[in-house]
XYZ file of N, CA, C and O in Angstrom:
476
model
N 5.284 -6.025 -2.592
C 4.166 -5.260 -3.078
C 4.472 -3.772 -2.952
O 5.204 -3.345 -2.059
N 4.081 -3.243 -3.572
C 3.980 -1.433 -3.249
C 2.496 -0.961 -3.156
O 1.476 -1.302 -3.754
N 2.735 -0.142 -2.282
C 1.768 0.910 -1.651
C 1.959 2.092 -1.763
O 2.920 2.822 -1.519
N 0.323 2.342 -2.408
C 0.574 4.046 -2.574
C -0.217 4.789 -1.861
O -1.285 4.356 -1.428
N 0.203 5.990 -1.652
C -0.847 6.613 -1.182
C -0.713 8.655 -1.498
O 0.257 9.134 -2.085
N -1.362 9.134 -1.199
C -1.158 10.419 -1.275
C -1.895 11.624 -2.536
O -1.626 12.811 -2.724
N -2.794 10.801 -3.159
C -3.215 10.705 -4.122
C -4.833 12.295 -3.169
O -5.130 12.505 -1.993
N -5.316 12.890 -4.402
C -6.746 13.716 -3.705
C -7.461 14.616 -4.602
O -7.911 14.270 -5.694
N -7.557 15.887 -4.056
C -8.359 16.580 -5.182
C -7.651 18.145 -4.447
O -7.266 18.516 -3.338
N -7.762 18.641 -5.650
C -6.795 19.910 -5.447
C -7.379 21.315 -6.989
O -7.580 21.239 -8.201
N -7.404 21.873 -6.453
C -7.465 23.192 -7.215
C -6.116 23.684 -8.039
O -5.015 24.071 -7.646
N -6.654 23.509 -9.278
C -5.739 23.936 -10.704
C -4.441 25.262 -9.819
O -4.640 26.161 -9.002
N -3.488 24.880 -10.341
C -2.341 25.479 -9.419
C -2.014 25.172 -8.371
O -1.077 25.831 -7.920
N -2.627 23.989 -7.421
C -2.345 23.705 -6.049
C -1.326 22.185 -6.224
O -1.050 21.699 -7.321
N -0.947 21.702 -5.102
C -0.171 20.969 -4.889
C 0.003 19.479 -4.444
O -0.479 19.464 -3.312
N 0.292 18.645 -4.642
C -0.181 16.994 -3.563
C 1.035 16.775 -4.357
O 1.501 17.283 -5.377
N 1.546 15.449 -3.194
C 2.768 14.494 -3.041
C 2.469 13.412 -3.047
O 1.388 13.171 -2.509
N 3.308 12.145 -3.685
C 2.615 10.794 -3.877
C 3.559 10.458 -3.025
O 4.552 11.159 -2.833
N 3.325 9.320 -2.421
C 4.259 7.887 -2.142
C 4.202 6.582 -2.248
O 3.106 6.021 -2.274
N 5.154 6.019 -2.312
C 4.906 4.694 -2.696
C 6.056 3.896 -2.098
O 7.219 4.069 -2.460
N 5.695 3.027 -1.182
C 6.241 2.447 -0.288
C 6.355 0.699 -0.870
O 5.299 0.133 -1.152
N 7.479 0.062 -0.991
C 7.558 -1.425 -1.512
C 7.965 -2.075 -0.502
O 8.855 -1.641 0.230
N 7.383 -3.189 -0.322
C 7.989 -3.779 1.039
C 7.732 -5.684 0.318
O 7.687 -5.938 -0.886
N 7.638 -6.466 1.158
C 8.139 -8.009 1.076
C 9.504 -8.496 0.637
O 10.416 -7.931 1.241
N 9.869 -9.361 -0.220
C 11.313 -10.251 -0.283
C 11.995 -8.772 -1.077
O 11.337 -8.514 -2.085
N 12.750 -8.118 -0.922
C 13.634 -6.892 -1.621
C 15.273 -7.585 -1.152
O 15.725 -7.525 -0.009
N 15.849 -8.112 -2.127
C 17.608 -7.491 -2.297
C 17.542 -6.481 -2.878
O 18.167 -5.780 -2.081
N 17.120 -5.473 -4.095
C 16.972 -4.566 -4.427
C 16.555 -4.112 -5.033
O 15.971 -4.988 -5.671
N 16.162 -2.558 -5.762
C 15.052 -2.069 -6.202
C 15.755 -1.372 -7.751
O 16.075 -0.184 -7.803
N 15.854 -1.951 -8.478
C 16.213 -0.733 -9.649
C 15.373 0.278 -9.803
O 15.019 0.910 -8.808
N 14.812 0.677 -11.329
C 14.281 1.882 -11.664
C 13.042 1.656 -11.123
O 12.604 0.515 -10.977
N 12.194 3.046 -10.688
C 11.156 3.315 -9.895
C 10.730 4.466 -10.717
O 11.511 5.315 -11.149
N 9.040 4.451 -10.975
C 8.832 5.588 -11.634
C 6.706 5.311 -11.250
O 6.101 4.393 -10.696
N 6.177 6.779 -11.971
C 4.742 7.163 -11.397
C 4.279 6.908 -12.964
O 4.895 7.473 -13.867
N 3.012 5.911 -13.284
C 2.594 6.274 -14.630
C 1.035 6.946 -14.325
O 0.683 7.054 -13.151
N 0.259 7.324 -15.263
C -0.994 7.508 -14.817
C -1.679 7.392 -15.856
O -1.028 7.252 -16.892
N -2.733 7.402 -15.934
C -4.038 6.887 -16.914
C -5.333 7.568 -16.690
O -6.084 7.175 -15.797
N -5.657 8.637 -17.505
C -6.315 9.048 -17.502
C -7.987 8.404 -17.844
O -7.923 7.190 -18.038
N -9.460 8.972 -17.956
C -10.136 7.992 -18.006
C -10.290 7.920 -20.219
O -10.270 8.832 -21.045
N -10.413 6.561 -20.363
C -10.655 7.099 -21.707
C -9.240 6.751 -22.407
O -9.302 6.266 -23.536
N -7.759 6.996 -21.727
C -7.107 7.103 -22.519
C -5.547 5.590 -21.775
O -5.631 4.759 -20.871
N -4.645 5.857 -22.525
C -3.693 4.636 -22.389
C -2.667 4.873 -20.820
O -2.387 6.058 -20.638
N -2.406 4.410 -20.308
C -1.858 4.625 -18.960
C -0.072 4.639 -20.267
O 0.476 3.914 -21.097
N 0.161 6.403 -19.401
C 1.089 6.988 -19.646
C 2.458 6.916 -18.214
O 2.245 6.852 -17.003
N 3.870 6.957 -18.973
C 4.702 7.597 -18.203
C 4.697 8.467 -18.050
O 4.462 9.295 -18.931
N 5.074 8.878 -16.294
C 5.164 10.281 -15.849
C 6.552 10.931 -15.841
O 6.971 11.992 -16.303
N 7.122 9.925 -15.153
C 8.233 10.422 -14.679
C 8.920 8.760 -14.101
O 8.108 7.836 -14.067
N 10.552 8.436 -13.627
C 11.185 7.746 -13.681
C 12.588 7.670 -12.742
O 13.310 8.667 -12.730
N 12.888 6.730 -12.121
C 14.126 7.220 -11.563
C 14.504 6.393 -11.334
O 13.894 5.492 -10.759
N 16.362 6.339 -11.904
C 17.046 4.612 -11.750
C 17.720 4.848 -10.524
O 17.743 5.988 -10.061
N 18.432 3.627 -9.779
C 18.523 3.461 -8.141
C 19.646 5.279 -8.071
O 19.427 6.177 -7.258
N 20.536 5.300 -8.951
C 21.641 6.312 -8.824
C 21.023 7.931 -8.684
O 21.485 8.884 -8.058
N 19.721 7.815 -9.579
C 18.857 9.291 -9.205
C 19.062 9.671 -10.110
O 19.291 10.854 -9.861
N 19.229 9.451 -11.734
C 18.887 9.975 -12.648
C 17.808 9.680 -13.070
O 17.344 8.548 -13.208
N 17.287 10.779 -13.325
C 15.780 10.847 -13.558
C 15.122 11.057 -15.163
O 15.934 11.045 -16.088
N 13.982 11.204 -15.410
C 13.050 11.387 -16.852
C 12.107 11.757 -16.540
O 11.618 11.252 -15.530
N 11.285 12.955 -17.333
C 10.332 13.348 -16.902
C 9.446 13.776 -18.209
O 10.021 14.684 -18.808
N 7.654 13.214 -19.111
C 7.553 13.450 -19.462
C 7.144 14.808 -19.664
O 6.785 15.481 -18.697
N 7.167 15.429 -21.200
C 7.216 16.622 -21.206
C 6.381 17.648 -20.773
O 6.689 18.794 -20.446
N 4.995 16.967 -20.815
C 3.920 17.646 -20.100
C 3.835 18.010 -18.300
O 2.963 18.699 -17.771
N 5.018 17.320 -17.584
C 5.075 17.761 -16.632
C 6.613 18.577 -16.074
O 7.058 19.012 -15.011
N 7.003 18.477 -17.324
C 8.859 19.372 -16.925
C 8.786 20.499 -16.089
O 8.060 21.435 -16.427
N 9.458 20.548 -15.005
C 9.502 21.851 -14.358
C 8.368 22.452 -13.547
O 8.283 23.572 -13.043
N 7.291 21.159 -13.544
C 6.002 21.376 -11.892
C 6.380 19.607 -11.503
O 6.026 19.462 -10.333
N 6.772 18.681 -11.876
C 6.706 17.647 -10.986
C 8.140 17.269 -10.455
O 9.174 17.503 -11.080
N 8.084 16.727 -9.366
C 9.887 16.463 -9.400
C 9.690 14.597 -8.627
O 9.035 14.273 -7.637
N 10.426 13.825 -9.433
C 10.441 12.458 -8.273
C 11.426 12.393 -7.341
O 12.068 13.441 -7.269
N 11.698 11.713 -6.758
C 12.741 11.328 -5.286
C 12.519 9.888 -5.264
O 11.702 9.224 -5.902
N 13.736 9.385 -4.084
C 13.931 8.007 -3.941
C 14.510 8.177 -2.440
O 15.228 9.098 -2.050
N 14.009 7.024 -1.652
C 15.052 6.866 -0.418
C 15.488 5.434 -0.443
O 14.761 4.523 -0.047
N 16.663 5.264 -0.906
C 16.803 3.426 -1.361
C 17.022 2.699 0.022
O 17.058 1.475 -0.105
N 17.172 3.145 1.272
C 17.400 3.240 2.160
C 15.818 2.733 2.467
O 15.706 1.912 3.377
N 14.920 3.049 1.960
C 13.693 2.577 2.970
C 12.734 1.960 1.770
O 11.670 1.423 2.074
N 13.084 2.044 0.645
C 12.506 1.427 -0.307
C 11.111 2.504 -0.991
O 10.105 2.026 -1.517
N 11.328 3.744 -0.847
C 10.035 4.386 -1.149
C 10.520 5.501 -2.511
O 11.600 6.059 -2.707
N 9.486 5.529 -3.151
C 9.335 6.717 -4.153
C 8.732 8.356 -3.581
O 8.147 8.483 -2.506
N 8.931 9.174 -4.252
C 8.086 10.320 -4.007
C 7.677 10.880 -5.027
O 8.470 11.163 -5.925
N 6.134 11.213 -5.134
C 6.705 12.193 -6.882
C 5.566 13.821 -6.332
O 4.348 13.997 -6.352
N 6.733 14.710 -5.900
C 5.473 16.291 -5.919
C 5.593 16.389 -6.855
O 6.515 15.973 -7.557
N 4.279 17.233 -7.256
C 3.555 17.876 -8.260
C 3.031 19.060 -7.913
O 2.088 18.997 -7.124
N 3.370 20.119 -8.275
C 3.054 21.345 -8.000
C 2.413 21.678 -9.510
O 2.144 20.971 -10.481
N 2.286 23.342 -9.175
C 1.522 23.700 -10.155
C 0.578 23.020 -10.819
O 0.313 23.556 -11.895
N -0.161 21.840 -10.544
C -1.216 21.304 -11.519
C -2.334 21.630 -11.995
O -3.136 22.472 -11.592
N -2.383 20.821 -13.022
C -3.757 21.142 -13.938
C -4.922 20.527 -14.648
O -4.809 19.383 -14.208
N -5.846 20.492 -15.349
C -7.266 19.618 -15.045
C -6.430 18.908 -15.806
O -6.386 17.722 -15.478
N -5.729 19.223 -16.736
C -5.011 18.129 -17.426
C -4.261 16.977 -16.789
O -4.079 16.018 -17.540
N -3.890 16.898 -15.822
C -3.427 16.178 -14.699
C -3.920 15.028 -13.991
O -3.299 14.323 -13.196
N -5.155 14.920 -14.389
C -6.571 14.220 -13.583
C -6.318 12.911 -13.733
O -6.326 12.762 -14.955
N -6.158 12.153 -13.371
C -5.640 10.380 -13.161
C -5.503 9.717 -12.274
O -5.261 10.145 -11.145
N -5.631 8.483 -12.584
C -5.368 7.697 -11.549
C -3.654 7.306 -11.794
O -3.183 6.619 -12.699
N -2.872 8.044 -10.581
C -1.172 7.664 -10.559
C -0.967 6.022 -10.285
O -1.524 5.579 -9.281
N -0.295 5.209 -11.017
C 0.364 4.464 -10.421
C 1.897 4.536 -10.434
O 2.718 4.876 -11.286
N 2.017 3.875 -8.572
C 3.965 3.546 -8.866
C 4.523 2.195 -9.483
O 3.857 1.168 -9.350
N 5.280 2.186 -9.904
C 5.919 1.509 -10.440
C 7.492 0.978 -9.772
O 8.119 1.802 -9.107
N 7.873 0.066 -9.912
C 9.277 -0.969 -9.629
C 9.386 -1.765 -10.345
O 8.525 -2.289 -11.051
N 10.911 -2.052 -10.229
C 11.545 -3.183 -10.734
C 12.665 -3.796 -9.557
O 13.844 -3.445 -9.503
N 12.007 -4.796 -8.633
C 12.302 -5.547 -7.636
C 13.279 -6.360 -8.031
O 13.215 -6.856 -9.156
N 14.264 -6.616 -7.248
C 15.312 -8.164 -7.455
C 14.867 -8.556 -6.202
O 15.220 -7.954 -5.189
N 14.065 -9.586 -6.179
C 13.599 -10.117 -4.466
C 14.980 -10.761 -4.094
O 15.343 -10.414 -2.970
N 15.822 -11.582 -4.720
C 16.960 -12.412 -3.973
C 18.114 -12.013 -4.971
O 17.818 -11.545 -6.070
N 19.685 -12.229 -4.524
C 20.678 -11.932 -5.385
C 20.612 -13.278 -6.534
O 20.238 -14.442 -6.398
N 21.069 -12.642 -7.508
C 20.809 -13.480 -8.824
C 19.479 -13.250 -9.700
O 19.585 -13.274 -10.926
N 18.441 -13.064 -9.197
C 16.912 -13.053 -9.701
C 17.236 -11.870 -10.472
O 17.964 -10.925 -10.169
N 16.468 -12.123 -11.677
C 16.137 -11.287 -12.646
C 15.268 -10.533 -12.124
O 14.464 -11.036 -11.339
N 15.188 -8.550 -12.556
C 14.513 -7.818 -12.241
C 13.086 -7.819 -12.162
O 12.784 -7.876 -13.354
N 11.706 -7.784 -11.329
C 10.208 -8.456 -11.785
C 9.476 -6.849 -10.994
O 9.713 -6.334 -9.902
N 8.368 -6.357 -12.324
C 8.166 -5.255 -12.431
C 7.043 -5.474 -11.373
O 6.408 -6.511 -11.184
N 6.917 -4.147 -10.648
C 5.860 -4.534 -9.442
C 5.089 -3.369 -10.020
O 5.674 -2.703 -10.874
N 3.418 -2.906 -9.552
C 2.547 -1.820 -9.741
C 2.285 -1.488 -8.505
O 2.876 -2.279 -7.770
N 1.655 -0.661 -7.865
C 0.965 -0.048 -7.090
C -0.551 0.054 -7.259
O -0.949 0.072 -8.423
N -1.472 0.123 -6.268
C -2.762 -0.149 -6.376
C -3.378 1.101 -6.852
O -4.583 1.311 -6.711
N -2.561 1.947 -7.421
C -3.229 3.265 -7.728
C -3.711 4.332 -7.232
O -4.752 4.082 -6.624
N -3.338 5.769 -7.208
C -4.572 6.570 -6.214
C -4.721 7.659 -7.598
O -4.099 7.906 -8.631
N -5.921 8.102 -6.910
C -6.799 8.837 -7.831
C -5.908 10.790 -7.599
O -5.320 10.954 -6.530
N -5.919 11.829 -8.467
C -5.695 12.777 -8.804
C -6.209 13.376 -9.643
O -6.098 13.313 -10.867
N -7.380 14.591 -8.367
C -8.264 14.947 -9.207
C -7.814 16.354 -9.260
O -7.069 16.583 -8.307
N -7.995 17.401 -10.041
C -7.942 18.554 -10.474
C -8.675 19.377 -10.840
O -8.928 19.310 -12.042
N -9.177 20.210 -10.264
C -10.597 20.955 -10.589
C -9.866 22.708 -10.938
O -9.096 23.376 -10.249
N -10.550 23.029 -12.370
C -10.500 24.368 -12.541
C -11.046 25.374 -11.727
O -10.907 26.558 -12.032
């Protein structure tokens, strides 16, 4: 399962850090990434990162969000600086688990946290 947390409410230009922690049966974790869904609209990619640390980032957040990985403990990170009301969502993390060697990759979600943004 993954767990998120880190999610709040912050003033347009201010800052918050997500995490997202996966834990139960793991041989290993491929690509890991944050989507979010605003209210009203289609749950979007944010940003992305395969086990090696190449990353994707959509364009609306280039150059204020950055993700991270510690494959070592199984967790995501995604800061977000500079944000804006445009920003306002509920984040989820995202995985793609191999619970045992051989098993095909099986996409996991996160329970979501909220990111609010006030002008």
């Amino acid at each position: 399962q993954l767990q998120a947390s880190g999610g709040g409410s912050v003033q347009a230009g201010g800052s918050l850090r997500l995490s997202c922690a996966a834990s139960g049966l793991i041989f290993r974790i491929n690509d890991m990434g944050w989507y979010r869904q605003a209210p009203g609209k289609q749950r979007e990619l944010v940003t992305a990162i395969t086990r090696d640390g190449s990353t994707n980032y959509a364009d609306s957040v280039k150059g204020r969000f950055t993700i991270s990985r510690d494959n070592a403990k199984n967790t995501v990170t995604l800061q977000m600086n500079s944000l804006k009301p445009e920003d306002t969502a509920v984040y989820y993390c995202n995985a793609w688990i191999i619970p045992l060697p051989g098993d095909n990759p099986r996409g996991r979600w996160g329970q979501g946290t909220q990111v609010t943004v006030s002008s």
